[in-house]
Amino acid sequence: MAGNPQSLPASAAVMTVGVDHVRLLYAYLDALEIDGYASLIDEDAHVRGVSSRDTNSREDAVRILRERSPGAHELWTIEPGDEALMVTGRHTCSTGTVDFADVFTLSECGLIHSHHRVRRG
């Protein structure tokens, strides 16, 4: 984990944990590691634009992951902000390659509360 979150203000500590959780999220997505992925997702998570269906709960997000084909994310940037994290990169799977920008918001304990993907170019 980056830094020592116990010495940071609450919002900075959550963002530090969130950066680590986002890195793990992509690793779990690529490996189709369902239990690991579920451990990072808030119970009331909102996921938009990542698959063909949007979700409004951890249960829905996990259900969609079970239906996914393997793929690989190449991360270019992870930029923590005051309220959200932005990640840019490239995703390659059996249906092709797409550049993306993902925006994440975090719960009070650093779990993924929302994940919104914007496809680029």
Tab-separated table of C-alpha atoms in Angstrom:
chain	number	residue	atom	x	y	z
A	1	MET	CA	0.000	0.000	0.000
A	2	ALA	CA	1.234	3.484	-0.804
A	3	GLY	CA	2.111	5.686	2.146
A	4	ASN	CA	0.852	5.343	5.709
A	5	PRO	CA	-2.899	6.087	5.662
A	6	GLN	CA	-3.095	6.266	9.473
A	7	SER	CA	-1.179	9.542	9.393
A	8	LEU	CA	-3.275	11.120	6.626
A	9	PRO	CA	-6.560	13.017	6.917
A	10	ALA	CA	-9.551	10.710	6.499
A	11	SER	CA	-10.279	11.634	2.866
A	12	ALA	CA	-6.612	11.332	1.877
A	13	ALA	CA	-6.358	7.976	3.654
A	14	VAL	CA	-9.455	6.704	1.821
A	15	MET	CA	-8.008	7.870	-1.500
A	16	THR	CA	-4.698	6.114	-0.762
A	17	VAL	CA	-6.508	2.851	-0.045
A	18	GLY	CA	-8.721	3.476	-3.077
A	19	VAL	CA	-5.722	3.710	-5.418
A	20	ASP	CA	-4.577	0.297	-4.215
A	21	HIS	CA	-8.108	-1.091	-4.561
A	22	VAL	CA	-8.402	0.208	-8.118
A	23	ARG	CA	-5.080	-1.398	-9.107
A	24	LEU	CA	-6.280	-4.689	-7.612
A	25	LEU	CA	-9.671	-4.337	-9.316
A	26	TYR	CA	-8.070	-4.414	-12.770
A	27	ALA	CA	-5.904	-7.410	-11.824
A	28	TYR	CA	-8.987	-9.260	-10.566
A	29	LEU	CA	-10.983	-8.318	-13.679
A	30	ASP	CA	-8.231	-9.617	-15.969
A	31	ALA	CA	-7.926	-12.867	-14.011
A	32	LEU	CA	-11.713	-13.225	-13.672
A	33	GLU	CA	-11.051	-13.554	-9.922
A	34	ILE	CA	-14.622	-13.169	-8.696
A	35	ASP	CA	-14.071	-13.316	-4.932
A	36	GLY	CA	-11.228	-10.799	-5.061
A	37	TYR	CA	-13.257	-8.460	-7.265
A	38	ALA	CA	-16.300	-8.704	-4.982
A	39	SER	CA	-14.143	-7.858	-1.948
A	40	LEU	CA	-13.360	-4.425	-3.448
A	41	ILE	CA	-16.914	-3.460	-4.458
A	42	ASP	CA	-19.318	-1.583	-2.178
A	43	GLU	CA	-22.658	-3.324	-1.621
A	44	ASP	CA	-24.510	-0.494	-3.420
A	45	ALA	CA	-21.976	-0.014	-6.220
A	46	HIS	CA	-22.944	1.585	-9.519
A	47	VAL	CA	-21.053	0.359	-12.586
A	48	ARG	CA	-21.671	2.081	-15.940
A	49	GLY	CA	-20.180	1.514	-19.373
A	50	VAL	CA	-17.860	-1.354	-18.417
A	51	SER	CA	-20.047	-4.077	-19.917
A	52	SER	CA	-23.195	-4.225	-22.011
A	53	ARG	CA	-25.328	-3.767	-18.855
A	54	ASP	CA	-25.142	-1.234	-16.040
A	55	THR	CA	-25.346	-2.362	-12.407
A	56	ASN	CA	-26.632	-0.959	-9.137
A	57	SER	CA	-25.235	-3.469	-6.652
A	58	ARG	CA	-22.215	-5.644	-5.871
A	59	GLU	CA	-24.346	-8.682	-6.672
A	60	ASP	CA	-25.134	-7.382	-10.181
A	61	ALA	CA	-21.481	-6.473	-10.817
A	62	VAL	CA	-20.341	-9.957	-9.802
A	63	ARG	CA	-23.030	-11.564	-11.966
A	64	ILE	CA	-21.735	-9.650	-15.003
A	65	LEU	CA	-18.123	-10.596	-14.216
A	66	ARG	CA	-19.139	-14.280	-14.248
A	67	GLU	CA	-20.354	-13.786	-17.847
A	68	ARG	CA	-17.210	-11.969	-19.030
A	69	SER	CA	-14.524	-13.247	-21.373
A	70	PRO	CA	-10.899	-12.903	-20.293
A	71	GLY	CA	-9.140	-9.691	-21.227
A	72	ALA	CA	-6.194	-7.508	-20.291
A	73	HIS	CA	-6.014	-3.942	-19.028
A	74	GLU	CA	-2.945	-1.820	-19.670
A	75	LEU	CA	-3.039	1.111	-17.245
A	76	TRP	CA	-1.479	4.392	-18.354
A	77	THR	CA	-2.388	6.770	-15.514
A	78	ILE	CA	-4.079	6.669	-12.119
A	79	GLU	CA	-4.947	10.152	-10.919
A	80	PRO	CA	-6.480	10.547	-7.450
A	81	GLY	CA	-8.540	13.694	-6.959
A	82	ASP	CA	-10.522	15.239	-4.141
A	83	GLU	CA	-13.701	13.283	-4.868
A	84	ALA	CA	-12.783	10.621	-7.435
A	85	LEU	CA	-10.019	8.649	-9.103
A	86	MET	CA	-9.459	8.716	-12.861
A	87	VAL	CA	-7.692	5.905	-14.686
A	88	THR	CA	-6.714	5.874	-18.345
A	89	GLY	CA	-5.562	2.892	-20.308
A	90	ARG	CA	-6.311	0.262	-22.910
A	91	HIS	CA	-8.465	-2.864	-22.633
A	92	THR	CA	-7.952	-5.789	-24.995
A	93	CYS	CA	-10.299	-8.777	-25.195
A	94	SER	CA	-11.707	-11.180	-27.774
A	95	THR	CA	-13.940	-8.449	-29.230
A	96	GLY	CA	-11.090	-5.982	-29.802
A	97	THR	CA	-9.085	-3.222	-28.182
A	98	VAL	CA	-10.429	0.012	-26.767
A	99	ASP	CA	-8.790	2.973	-25.040
A	100	PHE	CA	-10.679	4.072	-21.942
A	101	ALA	CA	-10.975	6.580	-19.156
A	102	ASP	CA	-12.508	5.173	-15.970
A	103	VAL	CA	-13.788	7.318	-13.124
A	104	PHE	CA	-14.166	5.759	-9.656
A	105	THR	CA	-15.774	7.081	-6.507
A	106	LEU	CA	-15.081	5.449	-3.179
A	107	SER	CA	-17.110	4.588	-0.099
A	108	GLU	CA	-16.028	5.915	3.304
A	109	CYS	CA	-13.912	2.788	3.822
A	110	GLY	CA	-12.240	2.870	0.396
A	111	LEU	CA	-14.391	0.347	-1.454
A	112	ILE	CA	-15.428	1.073	-5.042
A	113	HIS	CA	-18.779	2.891	-4.865
A	114	SER	CA	-19.039	3.753	-8.547
A	115	HIS	CA	-17.143	2.885	-11.695
A	116	HIS	CA	-17.953	4.719	-14.915
A	117	ARG	CA	-16.138	3.964	-18.166
A	118	VAL	CA	-15.801	6.320	-21.109
A	119	ARG	CA	-14.440	4.746	-24.268
A	120	ARG	CA	-11.980	6.924	-26.134
A	121	GLY	CA	-10.953	7.133	-29.754
